[in-house]
XYZ file of C-alpha atoms in Angstrom:
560
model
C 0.000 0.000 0.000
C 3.074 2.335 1.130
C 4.275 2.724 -2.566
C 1.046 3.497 -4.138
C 0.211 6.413 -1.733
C 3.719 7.551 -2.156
C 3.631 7.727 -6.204
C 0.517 9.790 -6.155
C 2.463 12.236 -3.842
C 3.847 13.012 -7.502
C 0.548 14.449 -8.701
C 0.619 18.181 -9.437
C -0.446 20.213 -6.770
C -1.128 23.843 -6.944
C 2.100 25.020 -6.116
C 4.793 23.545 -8.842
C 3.356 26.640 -10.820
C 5.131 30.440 -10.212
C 3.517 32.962 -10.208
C 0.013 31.204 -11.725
C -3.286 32.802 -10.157
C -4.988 31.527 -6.949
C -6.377 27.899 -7.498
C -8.530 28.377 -4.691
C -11.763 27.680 -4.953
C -12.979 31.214 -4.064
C -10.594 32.867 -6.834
C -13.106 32.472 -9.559
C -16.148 33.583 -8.623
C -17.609 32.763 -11.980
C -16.773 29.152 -11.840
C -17.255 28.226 -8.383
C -20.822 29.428 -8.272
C -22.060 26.707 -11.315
C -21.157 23.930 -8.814
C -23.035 23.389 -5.175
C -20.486 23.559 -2.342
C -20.583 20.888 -0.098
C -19.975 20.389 3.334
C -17.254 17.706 4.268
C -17.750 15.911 7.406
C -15.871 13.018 7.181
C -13.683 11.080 5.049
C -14.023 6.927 3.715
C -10.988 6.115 4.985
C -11.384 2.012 4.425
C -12.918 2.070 0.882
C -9.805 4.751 -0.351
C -7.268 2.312 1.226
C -8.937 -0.322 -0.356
C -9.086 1.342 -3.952
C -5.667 3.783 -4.020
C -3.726 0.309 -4.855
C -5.238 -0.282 -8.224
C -2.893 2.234 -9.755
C 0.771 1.234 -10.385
C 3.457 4.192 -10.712
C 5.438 4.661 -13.504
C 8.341 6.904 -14.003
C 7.884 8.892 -17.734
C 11.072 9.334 -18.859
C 12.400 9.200 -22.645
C 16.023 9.359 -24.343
C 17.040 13.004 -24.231
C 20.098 12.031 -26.259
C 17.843 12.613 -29.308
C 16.670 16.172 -28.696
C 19.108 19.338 -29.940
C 20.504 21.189 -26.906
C 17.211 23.998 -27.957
C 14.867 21.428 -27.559
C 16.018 20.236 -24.375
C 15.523 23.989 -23.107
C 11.740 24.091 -24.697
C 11.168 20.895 -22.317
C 10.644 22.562 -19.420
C 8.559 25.786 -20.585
C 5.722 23.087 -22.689
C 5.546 21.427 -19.376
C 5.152 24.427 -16.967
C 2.335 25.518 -20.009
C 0.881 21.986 -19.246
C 0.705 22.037 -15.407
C -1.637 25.179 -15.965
C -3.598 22.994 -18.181
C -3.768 21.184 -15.031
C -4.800 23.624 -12.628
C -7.758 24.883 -15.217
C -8.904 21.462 -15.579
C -9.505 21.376 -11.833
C -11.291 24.245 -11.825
C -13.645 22.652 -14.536
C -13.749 19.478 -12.549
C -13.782 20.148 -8.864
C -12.726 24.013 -8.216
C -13.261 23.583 -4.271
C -9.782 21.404 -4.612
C -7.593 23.136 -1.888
C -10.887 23.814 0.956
C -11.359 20.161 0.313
C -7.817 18.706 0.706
C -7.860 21.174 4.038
C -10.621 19.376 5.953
C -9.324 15.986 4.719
C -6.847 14.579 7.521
C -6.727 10.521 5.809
C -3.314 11.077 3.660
C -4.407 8.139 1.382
C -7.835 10.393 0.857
C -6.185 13.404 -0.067
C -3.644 11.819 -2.956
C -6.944 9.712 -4.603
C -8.940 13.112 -4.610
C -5.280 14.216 -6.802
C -5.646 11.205 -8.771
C -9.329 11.420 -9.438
C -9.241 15.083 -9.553
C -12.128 15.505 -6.967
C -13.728 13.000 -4.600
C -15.300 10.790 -6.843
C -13.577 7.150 -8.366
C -13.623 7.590 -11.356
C -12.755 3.862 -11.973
C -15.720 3.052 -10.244
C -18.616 4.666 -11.926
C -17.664 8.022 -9.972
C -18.755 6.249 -6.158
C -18.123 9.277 -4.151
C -15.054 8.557 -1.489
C -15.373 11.821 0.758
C -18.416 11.745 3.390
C -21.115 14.800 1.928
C -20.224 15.625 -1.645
C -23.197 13.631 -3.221
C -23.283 12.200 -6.635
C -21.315 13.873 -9.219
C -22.882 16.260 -11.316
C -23.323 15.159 -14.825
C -22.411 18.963 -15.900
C -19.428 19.084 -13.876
C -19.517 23.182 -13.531
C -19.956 23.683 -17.542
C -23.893 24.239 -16.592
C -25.428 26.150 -13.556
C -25.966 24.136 -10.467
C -29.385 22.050 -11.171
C -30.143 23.382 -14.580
C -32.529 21.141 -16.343
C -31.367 19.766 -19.816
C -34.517 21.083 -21.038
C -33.679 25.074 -19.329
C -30.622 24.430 -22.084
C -32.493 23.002 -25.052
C -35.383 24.937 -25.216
C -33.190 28.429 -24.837
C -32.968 30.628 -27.809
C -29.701 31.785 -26.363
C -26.986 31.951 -29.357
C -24.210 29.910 -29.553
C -25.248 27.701 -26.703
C -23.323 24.239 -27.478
C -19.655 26.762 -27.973
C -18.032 23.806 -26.545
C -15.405 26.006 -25.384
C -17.341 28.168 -23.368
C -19.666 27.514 -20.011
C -22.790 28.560 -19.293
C -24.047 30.980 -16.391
C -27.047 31.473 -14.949
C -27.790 35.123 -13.088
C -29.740 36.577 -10.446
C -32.462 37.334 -12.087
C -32.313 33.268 -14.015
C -31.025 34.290 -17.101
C -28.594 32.120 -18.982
C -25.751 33.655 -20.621
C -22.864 31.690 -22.574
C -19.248 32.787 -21.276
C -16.387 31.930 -23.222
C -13.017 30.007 -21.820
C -10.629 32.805 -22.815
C -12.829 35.483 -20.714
C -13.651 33.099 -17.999
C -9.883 31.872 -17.631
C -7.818 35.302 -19.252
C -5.035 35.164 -16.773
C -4.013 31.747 -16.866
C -4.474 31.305 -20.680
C -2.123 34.167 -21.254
C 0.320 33.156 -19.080
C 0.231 29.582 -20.796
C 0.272 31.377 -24.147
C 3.603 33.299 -23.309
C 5.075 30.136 -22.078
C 4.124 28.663 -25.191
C 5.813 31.835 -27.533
C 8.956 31.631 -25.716
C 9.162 27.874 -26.349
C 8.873 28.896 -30.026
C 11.626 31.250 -30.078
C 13.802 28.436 -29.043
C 12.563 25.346 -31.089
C 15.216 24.348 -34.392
C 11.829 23.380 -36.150
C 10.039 26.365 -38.759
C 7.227 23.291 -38.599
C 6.699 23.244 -34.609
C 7.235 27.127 -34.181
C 4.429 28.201 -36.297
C 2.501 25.629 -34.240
C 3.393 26.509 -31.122
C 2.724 30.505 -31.886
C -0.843 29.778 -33.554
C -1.680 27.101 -30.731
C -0.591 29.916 -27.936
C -2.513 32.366 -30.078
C -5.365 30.153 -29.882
C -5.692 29.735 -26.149
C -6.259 33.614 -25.759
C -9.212 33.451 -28.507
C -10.583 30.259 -28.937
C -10.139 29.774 -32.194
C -8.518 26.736 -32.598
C -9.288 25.542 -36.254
C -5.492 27.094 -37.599
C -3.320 25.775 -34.595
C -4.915 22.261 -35.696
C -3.729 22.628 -39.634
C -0.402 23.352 -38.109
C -0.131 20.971 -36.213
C -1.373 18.273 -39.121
C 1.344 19.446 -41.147
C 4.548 18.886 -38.433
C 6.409 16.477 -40.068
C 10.051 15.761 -38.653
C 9.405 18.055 -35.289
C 11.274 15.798 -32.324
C 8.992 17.766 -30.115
C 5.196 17.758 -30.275
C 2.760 18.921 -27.637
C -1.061 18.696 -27.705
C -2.599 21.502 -25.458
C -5.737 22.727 -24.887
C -9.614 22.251 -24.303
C -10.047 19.645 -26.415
C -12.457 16.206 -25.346
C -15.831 16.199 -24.415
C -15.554 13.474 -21.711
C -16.240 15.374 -19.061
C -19.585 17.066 -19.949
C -21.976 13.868 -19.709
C -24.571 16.366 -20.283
C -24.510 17.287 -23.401
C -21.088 16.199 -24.976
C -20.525 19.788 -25.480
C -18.180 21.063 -23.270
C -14.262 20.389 -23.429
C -11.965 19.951 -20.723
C -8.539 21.123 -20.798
C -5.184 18.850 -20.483
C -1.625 18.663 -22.300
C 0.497 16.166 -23.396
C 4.084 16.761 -23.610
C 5.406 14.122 -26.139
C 9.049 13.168 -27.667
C 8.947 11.279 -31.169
C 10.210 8.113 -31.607
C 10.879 8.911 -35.374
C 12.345 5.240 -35.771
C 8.891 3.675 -34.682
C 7.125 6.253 -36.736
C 8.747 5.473 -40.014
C 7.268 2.078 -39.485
C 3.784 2.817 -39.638
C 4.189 5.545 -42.443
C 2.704 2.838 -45.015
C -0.438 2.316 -43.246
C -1.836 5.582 -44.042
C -1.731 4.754 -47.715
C -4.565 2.239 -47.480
C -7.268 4.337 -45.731
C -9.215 4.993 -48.712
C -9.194 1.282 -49.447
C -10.195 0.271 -45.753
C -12.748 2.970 -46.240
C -14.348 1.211 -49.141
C -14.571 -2.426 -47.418
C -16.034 -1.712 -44.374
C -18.937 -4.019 -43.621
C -21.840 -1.989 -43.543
C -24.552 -1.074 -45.919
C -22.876 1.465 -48.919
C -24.709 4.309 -47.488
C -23.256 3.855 -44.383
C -19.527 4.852 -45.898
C -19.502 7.040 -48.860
C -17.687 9.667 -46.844
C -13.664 9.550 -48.158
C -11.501 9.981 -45.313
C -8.476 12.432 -45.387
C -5.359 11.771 -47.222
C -2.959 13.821 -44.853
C -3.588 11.222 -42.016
C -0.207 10.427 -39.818
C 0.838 7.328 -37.696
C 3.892 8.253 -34.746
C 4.944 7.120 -32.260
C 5.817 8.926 -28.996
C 7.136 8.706 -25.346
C 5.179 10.823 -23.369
C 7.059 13.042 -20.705
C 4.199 15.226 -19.295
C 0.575 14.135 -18.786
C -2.163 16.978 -17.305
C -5.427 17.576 -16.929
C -8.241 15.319 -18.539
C -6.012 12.620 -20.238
C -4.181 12.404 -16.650
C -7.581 11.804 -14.759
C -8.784 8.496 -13.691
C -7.289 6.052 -16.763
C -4.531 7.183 -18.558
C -5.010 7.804 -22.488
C -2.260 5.396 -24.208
C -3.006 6.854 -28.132
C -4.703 9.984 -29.230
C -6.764 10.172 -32.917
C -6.961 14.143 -33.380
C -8.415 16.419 -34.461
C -11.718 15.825 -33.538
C -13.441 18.091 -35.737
C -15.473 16.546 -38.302
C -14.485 18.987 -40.887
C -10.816 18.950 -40.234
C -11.181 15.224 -40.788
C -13.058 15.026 -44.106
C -10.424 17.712 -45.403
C -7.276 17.389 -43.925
C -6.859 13.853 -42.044
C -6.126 13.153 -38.231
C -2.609 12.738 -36.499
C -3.168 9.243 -34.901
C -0.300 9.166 -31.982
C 0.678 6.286 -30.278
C 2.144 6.902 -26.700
C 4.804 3.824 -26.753
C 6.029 3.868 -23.249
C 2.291 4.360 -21.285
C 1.560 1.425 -23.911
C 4.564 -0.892 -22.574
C 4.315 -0.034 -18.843
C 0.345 -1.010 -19.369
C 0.484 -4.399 -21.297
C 3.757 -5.201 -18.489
C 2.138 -4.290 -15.699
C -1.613 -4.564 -16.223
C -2.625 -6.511 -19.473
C -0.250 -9.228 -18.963
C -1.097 -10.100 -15.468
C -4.614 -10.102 -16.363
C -4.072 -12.210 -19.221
C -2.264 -15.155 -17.043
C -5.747 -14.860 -14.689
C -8.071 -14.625 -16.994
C -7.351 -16.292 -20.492
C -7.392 -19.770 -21.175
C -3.892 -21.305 -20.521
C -3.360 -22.653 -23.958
C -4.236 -18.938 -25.668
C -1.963 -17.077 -23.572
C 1.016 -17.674 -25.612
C -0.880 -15.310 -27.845
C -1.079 -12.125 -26.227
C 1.999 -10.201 -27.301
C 3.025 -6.663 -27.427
C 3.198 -5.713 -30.932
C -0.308 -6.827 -31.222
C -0.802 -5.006 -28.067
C 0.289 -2.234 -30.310
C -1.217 -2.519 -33.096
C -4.912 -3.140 -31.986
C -4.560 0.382 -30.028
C -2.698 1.689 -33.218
C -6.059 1.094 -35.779
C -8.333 1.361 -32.866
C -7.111 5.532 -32.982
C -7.080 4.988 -36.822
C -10.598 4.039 -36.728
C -11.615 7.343 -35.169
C -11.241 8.873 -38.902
C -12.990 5.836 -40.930
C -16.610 5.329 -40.905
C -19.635 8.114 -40.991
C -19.119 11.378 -39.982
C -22.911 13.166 -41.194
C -25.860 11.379 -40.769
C -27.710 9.808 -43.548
C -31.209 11.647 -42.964
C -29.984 15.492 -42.643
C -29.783 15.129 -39.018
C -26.199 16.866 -39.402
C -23.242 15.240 -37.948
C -23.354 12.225 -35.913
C -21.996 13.988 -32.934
C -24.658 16.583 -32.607
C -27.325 13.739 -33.494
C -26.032 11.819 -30.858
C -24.792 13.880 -28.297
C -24.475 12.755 -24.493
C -24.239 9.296 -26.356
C -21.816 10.098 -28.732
C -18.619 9.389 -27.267
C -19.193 5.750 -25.818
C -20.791 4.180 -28.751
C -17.418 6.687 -31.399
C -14.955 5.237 -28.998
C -16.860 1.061 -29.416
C -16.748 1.713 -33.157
C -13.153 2.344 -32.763
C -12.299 -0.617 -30.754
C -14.012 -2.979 -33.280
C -13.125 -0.825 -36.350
C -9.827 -1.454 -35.558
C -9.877 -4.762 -35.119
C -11.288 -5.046 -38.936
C -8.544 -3.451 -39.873
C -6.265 -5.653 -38.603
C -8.005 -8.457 -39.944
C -7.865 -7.126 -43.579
C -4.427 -5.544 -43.387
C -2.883 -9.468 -42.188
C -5.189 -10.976 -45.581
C -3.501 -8.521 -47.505
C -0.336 -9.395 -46.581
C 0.403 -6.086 -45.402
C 0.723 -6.507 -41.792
C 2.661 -9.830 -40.363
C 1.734 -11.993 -37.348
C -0.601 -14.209 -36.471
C -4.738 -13.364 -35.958
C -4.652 -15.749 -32.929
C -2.115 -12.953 -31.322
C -4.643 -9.987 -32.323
C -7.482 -11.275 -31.402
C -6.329 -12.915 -27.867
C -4.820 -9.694 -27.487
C -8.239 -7.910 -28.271
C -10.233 -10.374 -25.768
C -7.652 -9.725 -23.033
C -7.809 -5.865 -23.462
C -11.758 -5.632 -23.490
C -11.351 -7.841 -19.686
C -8.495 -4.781 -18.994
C -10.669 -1.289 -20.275
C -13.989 -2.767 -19.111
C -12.679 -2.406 -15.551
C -12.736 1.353 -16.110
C -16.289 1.185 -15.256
C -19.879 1.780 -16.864
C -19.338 6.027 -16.035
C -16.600 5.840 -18.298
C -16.793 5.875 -22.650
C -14.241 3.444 -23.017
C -15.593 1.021 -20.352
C -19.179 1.251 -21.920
C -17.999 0.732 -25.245
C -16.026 -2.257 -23.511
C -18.963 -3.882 -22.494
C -21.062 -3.733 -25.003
C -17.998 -5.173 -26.995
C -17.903 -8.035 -24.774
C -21.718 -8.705 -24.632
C -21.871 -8.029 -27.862
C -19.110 -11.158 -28.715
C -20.432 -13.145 -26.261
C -24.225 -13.327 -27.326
C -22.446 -14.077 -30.845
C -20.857 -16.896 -28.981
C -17.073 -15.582 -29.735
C -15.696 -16.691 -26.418
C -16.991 -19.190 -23.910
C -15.764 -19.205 -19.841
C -14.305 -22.502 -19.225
C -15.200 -24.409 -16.240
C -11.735 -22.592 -14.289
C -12.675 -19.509 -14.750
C -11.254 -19.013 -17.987
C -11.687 -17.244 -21.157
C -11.486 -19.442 -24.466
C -11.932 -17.809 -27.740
C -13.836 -19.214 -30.897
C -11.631 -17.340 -33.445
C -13.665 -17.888 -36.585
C -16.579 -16.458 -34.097
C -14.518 -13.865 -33.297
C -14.413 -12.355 -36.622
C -17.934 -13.188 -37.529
C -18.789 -11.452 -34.373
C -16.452 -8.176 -35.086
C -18.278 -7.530 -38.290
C -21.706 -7.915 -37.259
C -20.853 -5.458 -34.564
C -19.300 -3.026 -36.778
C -22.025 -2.982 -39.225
C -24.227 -2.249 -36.119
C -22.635 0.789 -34.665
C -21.903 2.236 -38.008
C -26.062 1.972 -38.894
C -26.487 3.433 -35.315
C -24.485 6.600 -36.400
C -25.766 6.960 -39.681
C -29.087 7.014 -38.439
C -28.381 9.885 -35.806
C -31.200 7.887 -33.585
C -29.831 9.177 -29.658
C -32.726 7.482 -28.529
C -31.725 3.873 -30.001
C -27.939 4.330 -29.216
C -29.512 5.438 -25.675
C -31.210 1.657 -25.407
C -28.292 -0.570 -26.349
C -25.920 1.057 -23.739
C -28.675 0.436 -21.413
C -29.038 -3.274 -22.851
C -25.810 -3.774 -23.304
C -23.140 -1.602 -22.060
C -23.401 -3.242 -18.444
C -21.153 -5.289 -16.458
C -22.570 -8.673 -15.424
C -22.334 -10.730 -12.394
C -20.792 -13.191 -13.502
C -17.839 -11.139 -15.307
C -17.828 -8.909 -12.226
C -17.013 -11.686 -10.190
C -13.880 -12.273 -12.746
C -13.408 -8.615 -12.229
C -13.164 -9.093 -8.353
C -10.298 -11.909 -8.767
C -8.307 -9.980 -10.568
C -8.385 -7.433 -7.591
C -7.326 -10.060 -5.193
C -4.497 -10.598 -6.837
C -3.897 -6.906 -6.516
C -3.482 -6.706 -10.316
C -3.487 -2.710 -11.033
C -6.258 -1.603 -12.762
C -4.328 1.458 -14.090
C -0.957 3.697 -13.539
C -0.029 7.278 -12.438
C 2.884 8.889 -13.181
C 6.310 10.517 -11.648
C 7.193 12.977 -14.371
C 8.414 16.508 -14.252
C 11.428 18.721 -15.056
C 13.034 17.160 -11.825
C 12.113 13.351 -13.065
C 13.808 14.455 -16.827
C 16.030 16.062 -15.783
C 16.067 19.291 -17.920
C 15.386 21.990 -15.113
């Protein structure tokens, strides 16, 4: 238990940052008052003890040997831009942070409200760990403290779904949209200065232009150049993705974003690998088993593969489960015109399938199959599951606009399911093709011992629901059968019989833009049984981690 509390001593608090405003909860009027305050009686002292174990620590560190001496002085200026990314993202999350950790005397309390970013487990469909708080709100503080979806929806206010923006409510009950780069000024500039005097150090014409439109977006939300620069970085060593940017966090509407940063080193050798791949998009495009109408979009042609080693995790990717690949831009139209940057994040990758996915494979997969759950499948079924975000249907079919509007508070579970099985198509058609080696015993045992890893996120989570209902899914189509031991035995001709019927499934879903169908299966579907809980629960007692945090930092890279 010892080294578990002690690695999330590592978490940023609110004073790594010089000279950054107050991040006390009473600094921001405007935030503070769009979530209730609670009153804090006592802590859970047994359940956090009980739960702060499931995450493993892992140093990030990367080979600095391969950065210019400039680049090792940008280091430390991207991350001090990302630790504000931090400190905003609490505010967005849980702003009463520092009153909180005050009252709270437990030391194993206070570093899993750091790791969850509030008091609620977020591995644990957001059970609330600090006595008083109450259930999460589904708004986080995007909306006004028990504002009806309907107050929202019915509004003729303009602009209302700016997902980079929150909405206020005042005195007289008047709603009022307030943009992120009024509502946060001071720390956004400060990030954004950070951010230009990175740029006046970099070696790369590429990654400065980047850097000064990305810090110019911060101050103005407009974020649509920043993300054309950044698509067309090509041999940067550097890269760092900043900003508000997913919509996890608002389970209201899947409007708001949530800031975080990733600080990231290229691993230009691994990258070069996985150049091919984007070749054969249009191709993959064109086979996917669905109904025509279902994929006459053409993907983008400017679509990139690297690989990374992240050095600096904050805000929303560093909450709860840790984000191993990233498939961005999100915006639709960036997609159709431009492409994605799909990046894989090689070293969170490794520590995960040696610490986590391993371990659960040995429990949990029948003996003979475990031979087959490797790394490089590891690898490449995370790889195409991020290259999946940019296949598909992006519009509906029935001028209900784009799928993610359709679908909204649904949207991300069933986008990130489509991915999971998506990619797994690929993978299937890429080995027939003869362009990708291995065996599809190794990809698919790999698959089947990933689902039993992400579905332990929980049903609050996207990737755990669309876990689930990958697993039900497969097992209604009778793709795996639990052996007598406990055991998980795969039917591989199943498997893939199962993987297309599923993808055919969620594509029609999206197509159709029906929120009220996609609504049903995760209610069906996306659910964890007892029988798989129970499965869940060994791999618990064998104190098998359920995810990592991280010791990283200047001090940990060693480029104060």
């Amino acid at each position: 238990m010892i080294k578990y509390t002690k690695a999330a001593l590592f978490i940023t608090g609110c004073s790594i940052i010089a000279g950054i405003a107050s991040c006390n909860s009473n600094s921001d009027t405007k935030t503070t008052k769009t979530t209730k305050t609670t009153v804090v009686k006592d802590s859970l002292p047994a359940y956090v003890h009980s739960r702060i174990g499931i995450y493993e620590p892992v140093k990030l560190t990367t080979n600095l040997n391969v950065l210019s001496v400039n680049d090792r002085k940008v280091l430390p200026l991207l991350i001090q831009a990302a630790q504000i990314m931090d400190e905003l993202f609490w505010r967005q999350t849980y702003p009463q942070r520092d009153s909180l950790l005050a009252v709270t005397k437990d030391e194993d309390t206070k570093n899993f409200i750091k790791i969850n970013y509030g008091p609620w487990d977020r591995l644990n469909n957001d059970k609330p760990f600090v006595s008083g708080v109450g259930q999460r709100p589904a708004g986080a503080t995007f909306y006004p403290a028990g504002m009806a979806k309907a107050d929202l929806e019915k509004s003729t206010l303009k602009d209302k779904f700016n997902q980079y923006s929150i909405i206020e409510k005042d005195t007289a009950g008047n709603l009022a949209v307030v943009p992120y780069h009024v509502l946060f000024a001071s720390e956004l500039q400060q990030a954004s200065a950070l951010m230009k005097q990175a740029a006046l150090l970099t070696d790369d014409a590429a990654f400065k232009k980047y850097l000064n439109l990305r810090a110019d977006a911060l101050v103005t939300d407009n974020y649509i150049p920043s993300d054309y620069a950044w698509l067309d970085m090509k041999n940067n060593s550097l890269d760092m993705i900043v900003g508000p940017i997913e919509n996890y966090e608002d389970k209201l509407f899947n409007a708001r974003t949530s800031f975080e940063a990733y600080v990231l080193v290229k691993d230009k050798a691994w990258s070069k690998r996985l150049e091919k791949y984007v070749r054969l998009l249009p191709e993959l495009q064109k086979g996917l088993p669905v109904a025509q109408k279902y994929k006459q979009e053409k993907p983008g042609t400017d679509s990139e593969l690297n690989a990374y080693d992240v050095v600096y995790y904050a805000g929303d990717c560093n909450a709860g489960s840790k984000t191993i690949a990233v498939n961005l831009p999100n915006d639709a139209l960036i997609q159709q015109k431009k492409g994605t940057r799909r990046a894989q994040l090689k070293n969170t990758m490794k520590a995960k399938f040696d610490k986590i996915l391993l371990p659960i494979a040995t429990e949990l997969i029948d003996k003979d199959q475990q031979k087959y759950v490797v790394f490089d499948a590891f690898f490449a079924n995370i790889m195409f599951h991020e290259v999946a975000h940019g296949l598909g249907i992006k519009k509906t079919i029935n001028g209900k606009g784009y799928v993610k509007a359709a679908l909204k508070e649904q949207y991300s579970w069933l986008e990130e399911g489509k991915a999971d099985v998506l990619g797994l198509y690929m993978v299937t058609g890429l080995l027939k093709k003869g362009a990708l080696s291995g065996d599809i015993k190794a990809y698919y045992t790999t698959f089947m011992a990933g689902l039993l890893r992400s579905v332990r996120f929980g049903a609050s989570e996207a990737h755990g629901q669309a876990n689930m209902q990958c697993f039900n899914y497969f097992k209604a189509q009778g793709a795996f059968s639990r052996t007598a031991n406990g055991t998980y035995k795969i039917d591989y001709t199943k498997f893939g019989n199962a993987m297309n019927g599923l993808s055919s499934l969620i594509l029609t879903l999206q197509g159709n833009g029906d929120k009220a169908a996609v609504e049903k299966v995760r209610k069906d579907n996306a659910q964890i049984g007892t029988e798989l809980q129970s499965d869940l629960d060994r791999l618990s007692t064998k104190k098998i981690p359920v995810d990592i945090i991280f010791e990283q930092g200047a001090d940990v890279l060693g480029v104060k």
